[in-house]
Amino acid sequence: MKRSFIILIAVMAISAKLFAQQTDEKLAPILTVPRSYTVLKTSQPLTIDGKNDDAAWAKAAWSEPFEDIEGKPEKKPATSTRFKLLWDNENLYVYCRFDEEHIWATLKEHDQSIFQDNALEMFIDPDGDTHNYMEFQINAFSAVWDLLLNKPPRNGGPSITDWDIKGLKKAVYIDGTLNNPSDKDKFWGIELAVPLRTFRFGGNSTMPKVGSTWKMNITRVQREVDIKEGAYVKRLGTNGRPMQPGYSCWSVPGIINFHYPERWGVVRFADENETNLQFLNEEGEKLKLSLWKYYYLQQDYKAKNGKYAPTLEMLKKDFPGVSFADSQLIKLVATDLQFVLQAESAKLKIAYSVDHESKFVSKMLP
């Protein structure tokens, strides 16, 4: 409950900042096409030991290097982070490498606030509707916090910490020494085997198959430390409290908030011989971004006016700094307290919608 309260307060503060006096320039960072990754199937066994030396991993492509959470070039992460993914009929396999000269951790118990240490955070939304998704955190002690959210905190979703990943296999390998400031380390590797049956929640009962796509992001929490009396201590800010961590990630949200599932990347499950690794359709992705733009504007409108705009024309009057050139693609149905935005592509034979609780739906057209 404490975690939910902290997240909710942070989301409210961030949203107030995000939605103040919207312009095209301010919206641009959260309206970029998310990254994509093709997950190859493997028939080879993997030993979960935190290393990247199984033959199967040689066939998996590295992700792009992680970037600053807001996508700001001047805030390029000081250390490199990348990952690989594989799958078989039982598990999703994850290998992530964190380059780091000083590897440390303090938390050892399950379901603690692992993000208080340097940590990997992973988010997975199997059906891509922004609701019913998993959050997973792990530190260098391989301590884990796994939780389920039925919708994003911005929409009032609680963190269900009693939920656990049954059958999870995990390992951390450290090229260096843990909690030893007297030397320089190289990296720590995180390897996971996440049972696919884990993702049977929120009405999602199907296992992935070749061609399935999931929304997913992998992120890194990195805290500054000092060395005092032979030990690592979190660096303090001018207020005497530990400084805020740096956040980097694979698919950049464009805002300091990992809980924007529409900003996560798209992973596609493929067979082991797949060679075409690019699969996102540019027209479809741009249409989705148009929907999300009007979703953000509707939330801003309600924050200022106490109700949602009944028409796109009302939104246009309220946001003179935003282009509405794509509004002819969008249909809005709204009351004071609810709305649905809809768009479709005859060329792609697909329709998209997003409602006031950010639930995203895609449906093939006849």
mmCIF file with all atom_site columns, C-alpha atoms in Angstrom, residues 1 92 110-112 122-126 132-137 144-150 158-168 193-204 214:
data_model
loop_
_atom_site.group_PDB
_atom_site.id
_atom_site.type_symbol
_atom_site.label_atom_id
_atom_site.label_alt_id
_atom_site.label_comp_id
_atom_site.label_asym_id
_atom_site.label_entity_id
_atom_site.label_seq_id
_atom_site.pdbx_PDB_ins_code
_atom_site.Cartn_x
_atom_site.Cartn_y
_atom_site.Cartn_z
_atom_site.occupancy
_atom_site.B_iso_or_equiv
_atom_site.pdbx_formal_charge
_atom_site.auth_seq_id
_atom_site.auth_comp_id
_atom_site.auth_asym_id
_atom_site.auth_atom_id
_atom_site.pdbx_PDB_model_num
ATOM 1  C CA . MET A 1 1   ? 0.000  0.000   0.000   1.00 0.00 ? 1   MET A CA 1
ATOM 2  C CA . LEU A 1 92  ? 10.624 -16.319 -21.511 1.00 0.00 ? 92  LEU A CA 1
ATOM 3  C CA . HIS A 1 110 ? 11.692 -10.836 -1.074  1.00 0.00 ? 110 HIS A CA 1
ATOM 4  C CA . ASP A 1 111 ? 9.185  -8.079  -1.913  1.00 0.00 ? 111 ASP A CA 1
ATOM 5  C CA . GLN A 1 112 ? 11.187 -5.237  -0.404  1.00 0.00 ? 112 GLN A CA 1
ATOM 6  C CA . MET A 1 122 ? 11.036 -5.154  -16.057 1.00 0.00 ? 122 MET A CA 1
ATOM 7  C CA . PHE A 1 123 ? 7.447  -4.491  -17.141 1.00 0.00 ? 123 PHE A CA 1
ATOM 8  C CA . ILE A 1 124 ? 5.332  -6.863  -19.246 1.00 0.00 ? 124 ILE A CA 1
ATOM 9  C CA . ASP A 1 125 ? 1.797  -6.359  -20.595 1.00 0.00 ? 125 ASP A CA 1
ATOM 10 C CA . PRO A 1 126 ? 0.934  -9.522  -22.571 1.00 0.00 ? 126 PRO A CA 1
ATOM 11 C CA . ASN A 1 132 ? -3.142 -6.071  -16.050 1.00 0.00 ? 132 ASN A CA 1
ATOM 12 C CA . TYR A 1 133 ? 0.620  -5.930  -16.286 1.00 0.00 ? 133 TYR A CA 1
ATOM 13 C CA . MET A 1 134 ? 3.564  -7.247  -14.332 1.00 0.00 ? 134 MET A CA 1
ATOM 14 C CA . GLU A 1 135 ? 6.399  -5.313  -12.696 1.00 0.00 ? 135 GLU A CA 1
ATOM 15 C CA . PHE A 1 136 ? 9.584  -7.128  -11.664 1.00 0.00 ? 136 PHE A CA 1
ATOM 16 C CA . GLN A 1 137 ? 12.649 -5.786  -9.849  1.00 0.00 ? 137 GLN A CA 1
ATOM 17 C CA . VAL A 1 144 ? 13.239 -9.751  -6.071  1.00 0.00 ? 144 VAL A CA 1
ATOM 18 C CA . TRP A 1 145 ? 10.109 -7.638  -5.861  1.00 0.00 ? 145 TRP A CA 1
ATOM 19 C CA . ASP A 1 146 ? 7.377  -8.895  -8.198  1.00 0.00 ? 146 ASP A CA 1
ATOM 20 C CA . LEU A 1 147 ? 3.967  -7.298  -8.357  1.00 0.00 ? 147 LEU A CA 1
ATOM 21 C CA . LEU A 1 148 ? 0.857  -7.021  -10.479 1.00 0.00 ? 148 LEU A CA 1
ATOM 22 C CA . LEU A 1 149 ? -1.070 -3.896  -11.462 1.00 0.00 ? 149 LEU A CA 1
ATOM 23 C CA . ASN A 1 150 ? -4.595 -4.082  -12.848 1.00 0.00 ? 150 ASN A CA 1
ATOM 24 C CA . PRO A 1 158 ? -3.038 -0.492  -6.955  1.00 0.00 ? 158 PRO A CA 1
ATOM 25 C CA . SER A 1 159 ? 0.195  -2.477  -6.632  1.00 0.00 ? 159 SER A CA 1
ATOM 26 C CA . ILE A 1 160 ? -0.648 -6.100  -5.766  1.00 0.00 ? 160 ILE A CA 1
ATOM 27 C CA . THR A 1 161 ? 2.519  -7.208  -3.987  1.00 0.00 ? 161 THR A CA 1
ATOM 28 C CA . ASP A 1 162 ? 1.085  -10.538 -2.771  1.00 0.00 ? 162 ASP A CA 1
ATOM 29 C CA . TRP A 1 163 ? 1.280  -11.758 -6.368  1.00 0.00 ? 163 TRP A CA 1
ATOM 30 C CA . ASP A 1 164 ? 4.444  -13.768 -7.140  1.00 0.00 ? 164 ASP A CA 1
ATOM 31 C CA . ILE A 1 165 ? 6.032  -15.323 -10.211 1.00 0.00 ? 165 ILE A CA 1
ATOM 32 C CA . LYS A 1 166 ? 5.656  -19.038 -9.492  1.00 0.00 ? 166 LYS A CA 1
ATOM 33 C CA . GLY A 1 167 ? 8.539  -21.150 -10.799 1.00 0.00 ? 167 GLY A CA 1
ATOM 34 C CA . LEU A 1 168 ? 10.837 -18.192 -11.549 1.00 0.00 ? 168 LEU A CA 1
ATOM 35 C CA . ALA A 1 193 ? 13.653 -17.887 -16.849 1.00 0.00 ? 193 ALA A CA 1
ATOM 36 C CA . VAL A 1 194 ? 10.114 -16.560 -16.425 1.00 0.00 ? 194 VAL A CA 1
ATOM 37 C CA . PRO A 1 195 ? 7.401  -19.235 -16.832 1.00 0.00 ? 195 PRO A CA 1
ATOM 38 C CA . LEU A 1 196 ? 4.961  -18.239 -19.555 1.00 0.00 ? 196 LEU A CA 1
ATOM 39 C CA . ARG A 1 197 ? 2.062  -19.480 -17.448 1.00 0.00 ? 197 ARG A CA 1
ATOM 40 C CA . THR A 1 198 ? 2.869  -16.519 -15.165 1.00 0.00 ? 198 THR A CA 1
ATOM 41 C CA . PHE A 1 199 ? 1.062  -14.245 -17.611 1.00 0.00 ? 199 PHE A CA 1
ATOM 42 C CA . ARG A 1 200 ? -2.341 -15.907 -17.353 1.00 0.00 ? 200 ARG A CA 1
ATOM 43 C CA . PHE A 1 201 ? -4.006 -13.031 -15.540 1.00 0.00 ? 201 PHE A CA 1
ATOM 44 C CA . GLY A 1 202 ? -6.562 -10.326 -16.237 1.00 0.00 ? 202 GLY A CA 1
ATOM 45 C CA . GLY A 1 203 ? -8.524 -12.575 -18.586 1.00 0.00 ? 203 GLY A CA 1
ATOM 46 C CA . ASN A 1 204 ? -5.437 -13.439 -20.647 1.00 0.00 ? 204 ASN A CA 1
ATOM 47 C CA . TRP A 1 214 ? 3.639  -8.210  -26.126 1.00 0.00 ? 214 TRP A CA 1
#
